mmCIF file of C-alpha atoms and ligand atoms in Angstrom:
data_model
loop_
_atom_site.group_PDB
_atom_site.id
_atom_site.type_symbol
_atom_site.label_atom_id
_atom_site.label_comp_id
_atom_site.label_asym_id
_atom_site.label_seq_id
_atom_site.Cartn_x
_atom_site.Cartn_y
_atom_site.Cartn_z
ATOM 1 C CA MET F 1 -49.476 -141.189 74.728
ATOM 2 C CA GLN F 2 -51.389 -143.115 71.705
ATOM 3 C CA ARG F 3 -54.435 -141.320 70.498
ATOM 4 C CA LEU F 4 -56.349 -144.059 70.042
ATOM 5 C CA SER F 5 -55.941 -146.753 72.974
ATOM 6 C CA GLY F 6 -58.952 -148.498 73.786
ATOM 7 C CA LYS F 7 -60.645 -147.899 70.317
ATOM 8 C CA THR F 8 -61.670 -150.266 67.732
ATOM 9 C CA ALA F 9 -61.533 -149.655 64.055
ATOM 10 C CA ILE F 10 -62.656 -151.042 60.569
ATOM 11 C CA VAL F 11 -60.670 -150.172 57.696
ATOM 12 C CA THR F 12 -62.568 -151.755 54.512
ATOM 13 C CA GLY F 13 -59.979 -152.741 51.659
ATOM 14 C CA SER F 14 -57.107 -152.574 53.904
ATOM 15 C CA SER F 15 -54.908 -155.376 52.877
ATOM 16 C CA TYR F 16 -53.041 -153.035 50.576
ATOM 17 C CA GLY F 17 -52.845 -149.506 49.157
ATOM 18 C CA ILE F 18 -54.162 -146.521 51.118
ATOM 19 C CA GLY F 19 -56.301 -148.563 53.319
ATOM 20 C CA ARG F 20 -53.372 -150.419 54.573
ATOM 21 C CA GLY F 21 -51.742 -147.166 55.293
ATOM 22 C CA VAL F 22 -54.343 -146.166 57.417
ATOM 23 C CA ALA F 23 -54.644 -149.429 59.126
ATOM 24 C CA MET F 24 -51.066 -149.366 60.258
ATOM 25 C CA LEU F 25 -51.294 -145.653 61.178
ATOM 26 C CA LEU F 26 -54.692 -146.249 63.333
ATOM 27 C CA ALA F 27 -52.808 -149.155 65.063
ATOM 28 C CA GLU F 28 -49.693 -147.404 65.828
ATOM 29 C CA GLU F 29 -51.846 -144.846 67.633
ATOM 30 C CA GLY F 30 -53.100 -147.973 69.702
ATOM 31 C CA ALA F 31 -56.460 -148.915 68.022
ATOM 32 C CA ASN F 32 -57.800 -152.646 67.459
ATOM 33 C CA VAL F 33 -58.164 -152.974 64.062
ATOM 34 C CA VAL F 34 -60.399 -155.136 61.441
ATOM 35 C CA VAL F 35 -58.647 -155.528 58.417
ATOM 36 C CA ASN F 36 -61.164 -156.166 55.652
ATOM 37 C CA TYR F 37 -60.463 -157.613 52.538
ATOM 38 C CA SER F 38 -62.368 -159.201 49.479
ATOM 39 C CA LYS F 39 -59.905 -161.334 47.805
ATOM 40 C CA SER F 40 -56.231 -160.857 48.965
ATOM 41 C CA GLU F 41 -56.146 -162.777 52.191
ATOM 42 C CA GLU F 42 -52.151 -163.313 52.189
ATOM 43 C CA ARG F 43 -51.992 -159.534 52.359
ATOM 44 C CA ALA F 44 -54.570 -159.130 54.693
ATOM 45 C CA GLN F 45 -52.696 -161.717 57.214
ATOM 46 C CA SER F 46 -49.439 -159.909 56.304
ATOM 47 C CA ALA F 47 -51.394 -156.564 57.484
ATOM 48 C CA VAL F 48 -52.458 -158.407 60.847
ATOM 49 C CA SER F 49 -49.085 -159.824 61.737
ATOM 50 C CA GLU F 50 -47.678 -156.061 61.044
ATOM 51 C CA ILE F 51 -50.148 -154.856 63.561
ATOM 52 C CA LYS F 52 -49.746 -157.204 65.991
ATOM 53 C CA GLU F 53 -46.080 -156.584 66.020
ATOM 54 C CA GLN F 54 -46.668 -153.058 66.815
ATOM 55 C CA GLY F 55 -48.671 -153.908 70.254
ATOM 56 C CA SER F 56 -52.284 -153.457 68.743
ATOM 57 C CA GLU F 57 -55.021 -156.321 68.332
ATOM 58 C CA ALA F 58 -55.993 -157.062 64.758
ATOM 59 C CA LEU F 59 -58.261 -159.379 62.747
ATOM 60 C CA ALA F 60 -58.341 -160.185 59.452
ATOM 61 C CA VAL F 61 -62.237 -160.457 57.907
ATOM 62 C CA LYS F 62 -63.178 -161.235 54.430
ATOM 63 C CA ALA F 63 -66.034 -159.309 52.983
ATOM 64 C CA ASP F 64 -67.038 -157.915 49.771
ATOM 65 C CA VAL F 65 -68.493 -154.509 50.495
ATOM 66 C CA SER F 66 -70.964 -154.717 47.893
ATOM 67 C CA GLN F 67 -72.762 -157.332 49.480
ATOM 68 C CA SER F 68 -74.865 -156.297 52.226
ATOM 69 C CA ASP F 69 -74.770 -159.853 54.061
ATOM 70 C CA GLU F 70 -71.213 -159.700 53.980
ATOM 71 C CA VAL F 71 -71.054 -156.398 55.386
ATOM 72 C CA ARG F 72 -73.378 -157.336 58.163
ATOM 73 C CA LYS F 73 -71.205 -160.466 59.034
ATOM 74 C CA LEU F 74 -68.061 -157.932 59.052
ATOM 75 C CA ILE F 75 -69.674 -155.740 61.515
ATOM 76 C CA ASN F 76 -70.721 -158.570 63.692
ATOM 77 C CA VAL F 77 -67.657 -160.193 63.826
ATOM 78 C CA CYS F 78 -65.644 -156.646 64.825
ATOM 79 C CA VAL F 79 -68.450 -156.324 67.946
ATOM 80 C CA GLU F 80 -68.215 -159.856 68.699
ATOM 81 C CA ARG F 81 -64.385 -159.628 68.789
ATOM 82 C CA PHE F 82 -63.638 -156.293 70.306
ATOM 83 C CA GLY F 83 -66.921 -155.549 72.072
ATOM 84 C CA ARG F 84 -67.634 -151.949 69.952
ATOM 85 C CA LEU F 85 -66.606 -150.174 66.779
ATOM 86 C CA ASP F 86 -65.503 -146.811 67.325
ATOM 87 C CA ILE F 87 -64.036 -145.905 63.799
ATOM 88 C CA LEU F 88 -65.175 -146.633 60.404
ATOM 89 C CA VAL F 89 -63.080 -146.175 57.484
ATOM 90 C CA ASN F 90 -64.889 -146.655 53.850
ATOM 91 C CA ASN F 91 -61.688 -147.113 52.252
ATOM 92 C CA ALA F 92 -62.476 -149.995 49.561
ATOM 93 C CA GLY F 93 -63.039 -148.617 46.144
ATOM 94 C CA ILE F 94 -62.658 -149.521 42.190
ATOM 95 C CA LEU F 95 -61.452 -147.495 39.285
ATOM 96 C CA PRO F 96 -63.031 -147.831 35.853
ATOM 97 C CA PHE F 97 -61.814 -146.805 32.633
ATOM 98 C CA GLY F 98 -63.543 -146.000 29.302
ATOM 99 C CA SER F 99 -65.915 -143.443 27.531
ATOM 100 C CA ILE F 100 -69.427 -143.365 28.360
ATOM 101 C CA GLU F 101 -70.310 -145.725 25.284
ATOM 102 C CA GLU F 102 -67.749 -148.106 26.625
ATOM 103 C CA ILE F 103 -69.451 -148.183 29.873
ATOM 104 C CA THR F 104 -71.923 -151.684 30.086
ATOM 105 C CA ASP F 105 -74.475 -151.788 32.782
ATOM 106 C CA GLU F 106 -72.284 -154.544 34.589
ATOM 107 C CA ILE F 107 -69.402 -152.005 35.132
ATOM 108 C CA LEU F 108 -71.746 -148.996 36.257
ATOM 109 C CA ASP F 109 -73.580 -151.581 38.436
ATOM 110 C CA ARG F 110 -70.196 -152.769 39.883
ATOM 111 C CA VAL F 111 -68.806 -149.185 40.526
ATOM 112 C CA PHE F 112 -71.884 -148.119 42.100
ATOM 113 C CA ARG F 113 -71.978 -151.323 44.436
ATOM 114 C CA VAL F 114 -68.515 -151.115 45.708
ATOM 115 C CA ASN F 115 -67.812 -147.368 45.830
ATOM 116 C CA PHE F 116 -71.357 -146.113 47.169
ATOM 117 C CA TYR F 117 -73.541 -149.227 48.113
ATOM 118 C CA GLY F 118 -70.109 -150.510 49.945
ATOM 119 C CA THR F 119 -69.885 -147.213 51.958
ATOM 120 C CA PHE F 120 -73.987 -146.982 52.517
ATOM 121 C CA TYR F 121 -73.845 -150.982 53.800
ATOM 122 C CA CYS F 122 -70.798 -150.186 56.244
ATOM 123 C CA CYS F 123 -72.393 -147.223 57.602
ATOM 124 C CA ARG F 124 -75.951 -148.576 57.819
ATOM 125 C CA GLU F 125 -74.473 -151.711 60.041
ATOM 126 C CA ALA F 126 -72.218 -149.714 62.090
ATOM 127 C CA VAL F 127 -74.291 -146.776 62.750
ATOM 128 C CA PRO F 128 -76.755 -148.661 65.188
ATOM 129 C CA VAL F 129 -73.639 -150.035 67.222
ATOM 130 C CA MET F 130 -72.089 -146.474 67.488
ATOM 131 C CA LYS F 131 -75.663 -144.861 68.560
ATOM 132 C CA LYS F 132 -75.738 -147.273 71.389
ATOM 133 C CA GLN F 133 -72.029 -146.210 72.469
ATOM 134 C CA ARG F 134 -73.051 -142.521 71.503
ATOM 135 C CA TYR F 135 -69.681 -142.500 69.882
ATOM 136 C CA GLY F 136 -68.483 -143.012 66.481
ATOM 137 C CA LYS F 137 -66.197 -141.574 63.951
ATOM 138 C CA ILE F 138 -66.748 -142.439 60.372
ATOM 139 C CA VAL F 139 -64.332 -141.527 57.628
ATOM 140 C CA ASN F 140 -65.248 -142.187 53.479
ATOM 141 C CA ILE F 141 -62.463 -142.198 51.233
ATOM 142 C CA SER F 142 -63.841 -140.069 48.634
ATOM 143 C CA SER F 143 -61.582 -138.513 45.433
ATOM 144 C CA ILE F 144 -60.713 -135.545 43.568
ATOM 145 C CA ALA F 145 -63.139 -136.773 40.870
ATOM 146 C CA ALA F 146 -66.097 -136.317 43.360
ATOM 147 C CA LYS F 147 -65.073 -132.373 43.436
ATOM 148 C CA ARG F 148 -64.205 -131.756 39.752
ATOM 149 C CA GLY F 149 -65.573 -134.600 37.813
ATOM 150 C CA ASP F 150 -63.575 -137.413 35.981
ATOM 151 C CA ASN F 151 -60.759 -136.299 33.488
ATOM 152 C CA THR F 152 -59.274 -139.481 32.076
ATOM 153 C CA THR F 153 -61.205 -142.203 34.399
ATOM 154 C CA ALA F 154 -64.573 -143.374 33.502
ATOM 155 C CA ALA F 155 -67.438 -140.840 34.139
ATOM 156 C CA CYS F 156 -69.496 -143.559 36.725
ATOM 157 C CA TYR F 157 -66.262 -143.155 39.097
ATOM 158 C CA GLY F 158 -66.555 -139.636 40.053
ATOM 159 C CA SER F 159 -70.384 -139.860 40.181
ATOM 160 C CA SER F 160 -70.121 -142.723 42.661
ATOM 161 C CA LYS F 161 -67.689 -140.598 44.753
ATOM 162 C CA GLY F 162 -70.121 -137.616 44.201
ATOM 163 C CA ALA F 163 -73.089 -139.649 45.703
ATOM 164 C CA GLN F 164 -70.926 -140.960 48.479
ATOM 165 C CA SER F 165 -69.899 -137.122 49.234
ATOM 166 C CA VAL F 166 -73.810 -136.529 49.807
ATOM 167 C CA LEU F 167 -74.161 -139.295 51.900
ATOM 168 C CA THR F 168 -71.070 -138.114 53.844
ATOM 169 C CA LYS F 169 -73.043 -134.752 54.435
ATOM 170 C CA SER F 170 -76.254 -135.996 55.267
ATOM 171 C CA LEU F 171 -75.158 -138.463 57.744
ATOM 172 C CA ALA F 172 -73.068 -135.819 59.602
ATOM 173 C CA ARG F 173 -76.207 -133.792 59.760
ATOM 174 C CA GLN F 174 -78.349 -136.840 60.981
ATOM 175 C CA LEU F 175 -75.616 -138.256 63.386
ATOM 176 C CA GLY F 176 -74.325 -135.410 65.084
ATOM 177 C CA PRO F 177 -76.526 -135.413 67.661
ATOM 178 C CA PHE F 178 -75.742 -138.862 68.453
ATOM 179 C CA GLY F 179 -71.987 -138.205 68.988
ATOM 180 C CA ILE F 180 -71.091 -139.637 65.374
ATOM 181 C CA ASN F 181 -68.910 -137.591 63.083
ATOM 182 C CA VAL F 182 -68.718 -138.056 59.598
ATOM 183 C CA ASN F 183 -66.127 -136.839 57.293
ATOM 184 C CA ALA F 184 -64.426 -137.617 54.115
ATOM 185 C CA VAL F 185 -60.996 -137.398 52.599
ATOM 186 C CA ALA F 186 -60.530 -136.529 48.895
ATOM 187 C CA PRO F 187 -56.936 -137.689 47.581
ATOM 188 C CA HIS F 188 -55.248 -137.539 44.353
ATOM 189 C CA ALA F 189 -52.160 -138.774 43.040
ATOM 190 C CA ILE F 190 -51.483 -141.320 45.704
ATOM 191 C CA ILE F 191 -49.036 -143.955 44.719
ATOM 192 C CA THR F 192 -50.906 -147.373 45.228
ATOM 193 C CA PRO F 193 -51.577 -150.233 42.852
ATOM 194 C CA MET F 194 -54.673 -148.011 41.738
ATOM 195 C CA ILE F 195 -52.508 -145.673 39.773
ATOM 196 C CA ASP F 196 -50.150 -148.182 38.238
ATOM 197 C CA TYR F 197 -51.683 -147.376 35.061
ATOM 198 C CA TRP F 198 -49.715 -144.219 35.299
ATOM 199 C CA ASP F 199 -46.480 -144.391 33.224
ATOM 200 C CA GLN F 200 -43.310 -142.512 34.441
ATOM 201 C CA LYS F 201 -44.035 -139.818 32.167
ATOM 202 C CA LYS F 202 -47.698 -138.989 33.307
ATOM 203 C CA ARG F 203 -45.977 -139.292 37.181
ATOM 204 C CA ASP F 204 -43.513 -136.806 36.050
ATOM 205 C CA GLU F 205 -45.817 -134.302 34.379
ATOM 206 C CA MET F 206 -48.137 -134.739 37.538
ATOM 207 C CA LYS F 207 -45.150 -133.868 40.020
ATOM 208 C CA GLU F 208 -44.752 -130.628 38.007
ATOM 209 C CA ARG F 209 -48.586 -129.678 38.480
ATOM 210 C CA ILE F 210 -48.617 -130.316 42.116
ATOM 211 C CA PRO F 211 -47.164 -127.269 44.316
ATOM 212 C CA VAL F 212 -45.436 -129.538 46.721
ATOM 213 C CA ARG F 213 -43.743 -131.377 43.790
ATOM 214 C CA ARG F 214 -44.294 -135.017 44.649
ATOM 215 C CA LEU F 215 -46.706 -137.858 44.476
ATOM 216 C CA GLY F 216 -48.691 -138.755 47.865
ATOM 217 C CA THR F 217 -48.493 -141.764 49.987
ATOM 218 C CA PRO F 218 -50.820 -143.690 51.701
ATOM 219 C CA ARG F 219 -49.396 -142.173 54.861
ATOM 220 C CA ASP F 220 -50.186 -138.870 53.537
ATOM 221 C CA VAL F 221 -53.835 -139.984 53.462
ATOM 222 C CA ALA F 222 -53.624 -141.730 56.714
ATOM 223 C CA VAL F 223 -52.426 -138.868 58.532
ATOM 224 C CA ALA F 224 -55.618 -136.918 57.540
ATOM 225 C CA VAL F 225 -58.022 -139.789 58.663
ATOM 226 C CA LEU F 226 -56.066 -140.013 62.010
ATOM 227 C CA PHE F 227 -56.621 -136.469 62.555
ATOM 228 C CA LEU F 228 -60.403 -136.827 61.808
ATOM 229 C CA VAL F 229 -61.027 -139.775 64.099
ATOM 230 C CA SER F 230 -59.142 -138.323 66.883
ATOM 231 C CA ASP F 231 -60.903 -136.355 69.702
ATOM 232 C CA GLU F 232 -59.374 -133.235 68.594
ATOM 233 C CA ALA F 233 -61.360 -133.300 65.469
ATOM 234 C CA ASP F 234 -64.914 -133.546 67.514
ATOM 235 C CA PHE F 235 -66.124 -130.113 66.020
ATOM 236 C CA ILE F 236 -65.282 -131.160 62.409
ATOM 237 C CA THR F 237 -68.130 -133.023 60.652
ATOM 238 C CA GLY F 238 -69.506 -132.907 57.293
ATOM 239 C CA GLN F 239 -66.267 -132.210 55.527
ATOM 240 C CA ILE F 240 -64.482 -133.490 52.482
ATOM 241 C CA ILE F 241 -60.720 -132.855 53.144
ATOM 242 C CA ASN F 242 -58.245 -132.507 49.898
ATOM 243 C CA VAL F 243 -55.057 -134.541 50.320
ATOM 244 C CA ASN F 244 -53.564 -133.724 46.877
ATOM 245 C CA GLY F 245 -50.341 -131.759 47.644
ATOM 246 C CA GLY F 246 -52.140 -128.586 46.778
ATOM 247 C CA TYR F 247 -53.334 -129.924 43.153
ATOM 248 C CA LEU F 248 -56.868 -128.743 43.516
ATOM 249 C CA MET F 249 -57.677 -125.992 46.263
ATOM 250 C CA ASP F 250 -61.611 -125.406 46.771
ATOM 251 C CA SER F 251 -63.097 -123.525 49.212
HETATM 252 N N1 LIG R 1 -54.617 -143.794 45.004
HETATM 253 C C1 LIG R 1 -55.339 -142.797 44.401
HETATM 254 O O1 LIG R 1 -54.467 -141.642 43.958
HETATM 255 C C2 LIG R 1 -56.703 -142.475 44.728
HETATM 256 C C3 LIG R 1 -57.200 -140.948 44.325
HETATM 257 C C4 LIG R 1 -58.543 -140.774 44.625
HETATM 258 C C5 LIG R 1 -59.270 -141.743 45.456
HETATM 259 N N2 LIG R 1 -58.791 -143.016 45.824
HETATM 260 C C6 LIG R 1 -59.571 -143.757 46.601
HETATM 261 O O2 LIG R 1 -58.981 -144.306 47.693
HETATM 262 C C7 LIG R 1 -59.417 -145.808 48.054
HETATM 263 C C8 LIG R 1 -58.386 -146.574 48.061
HETATM 264 O O3 LIG R 1 -57.586 -146.702 46.845
HETATM 265 P P1 LIG R 1 -55.928 -147.276 46.522
HETATM 266 O O4 LIG R 1 -55.352 -145.960 45.680
HETATM 267 O O5 LIG R 1 -55.546 -147.857 47.887
HETATM 268 O O6 LIG R 1 -56.571 -148.342 45.651
HETATM 269 P P2 LIG R 1 -56.102 -149.711 45.379
HETATM 270 O O7 LIG R 1 -56.829 -150.282 43.878
HETATM 271 O O8 LIG R 1 -54.676 -149.975 45.811
HETATM 272 O O9 LIG R 1 -56.825 -150.519 46.728
HETATM 273 C C9 LIG R 1 -58.087 -150.794 46.777
HETATM 274 C C10 LIG R 1 -58.525 -151.476 47.838
HETATM 275 O O10 LIG R 1 -59.933 -151.733 48.011
HETATM 276 C C11 LIG R 1 -60.294 -153.178 48.246
HETATM 277 N N3 LIG R 1 -61.337 -153.229 47.498
HETATM 278 C C12 LIG R 1 -61.787 -153.361 46.265
HETATM 279 N N4 LIG R 1 -63.178 -153.860 45.971
HETATM 280 C C13 LIG R 1 -63.516 -154.379 47.318
HETATM 281 C C14 LIG R 1 -64.775 -154.881 47.626
HETATM 282 N N5 LIG R 1 -65.555 -154.993 46.800
HETATM 283 N N6 LIG R 1 -64.841 -155.319 48.935
HETATM 284 C C15 LIG R 1 -63.968 -154.730 49.906
HETATM 285 N N7 LIG R 1 -62.642 -154.369 49.261
HETATM 286 C C16 LIG R 1 -62.498 -153.980 48.170
HETATM 287 C C17 LIG R 1 -58.977 -153.877 47.658
HETATM 288 O O11 LIG R 1 -58.972 -155.031 47.648
HETATM 289 C C18 LIG R 1 -57.740 -153.001 47.905
HETATM 290 O O12 LIG R 1 -57.470 -153.271 49.106
HETATM 291 C C19 LIG R 1 -60.317 -146.086 46.992
HETATM 292 O O13 LIG R 1 -61.659 -145.710 47.265
HETATM 293 C C20 LIG R 1 -60.133 -144.978 45.876
HETATM 294 O O14 LIG R 1 -61.363 -144.792 45.072
HETATM 295 C C21 LIG R 1 -57.428 -143.341 45.497
#
């Protein structure tokens, strides 16, 4: 039996990378999926076709999550088309590089606007719909950097994800009474365009440092998201689950 039949999901930034993997798995489990994208329409349409081939409904909706008016439209289009919104996965994110001296106001602003404001805006628009349903599952895609700080990436990336972690916990506390669960998944070393900058040497070294001795795939993240949005996870909220092959183990 499919675990999400009759449910509707929005996955931000799901034309490629982890978001696409999540969109595909939720659809495989029977959810209708809104594939959000900001630039790559062709890839978003190909994700929609792939989902439809699996027998679920899907819709590609363009929206830059850093813009509140575009996020409002994204949520409205979903509710108009499917009549509800059960699952929101805040996946869209960007990764900047550079020392603190190199991070301009514009870069800092952009990173927080996409990674933190984007999550905030999507939750702000989705929550009234979910409250009315007295049902909702929100999963934010965090990062290992939110837990242990940035190593080679710009210090503002982990900070933006850290802010998102606190938002995850705050919303979990405030929305639990309305039947809405809010969790996050913190990946590391997942093979997507985001880690294209890792050369073969870095990939091989990383594999050696990961207990399960491989890099992760979008599917590895998607299965954790699927669990958190399923009814089996009703008693789990405010958690930030590591998906990193054991690279970071925290309590
Ligand atoms: N790949 C990893 O190892 C890794 C590790 C830790 C955290 N993450 C997080 O996972 C999430 C997905 O990352 P990924 O590896 O798939 O990266 P990616 O660069 O491959 O994909 C990012 C996605 O976000 C979308 N996006 C970017 N800005 C957007 C905006 N303003 N509005 C809407 N969509 C936007 C892109 O179009 C793309 O679909 C991100 O939040 C990232 O920070 C990834």
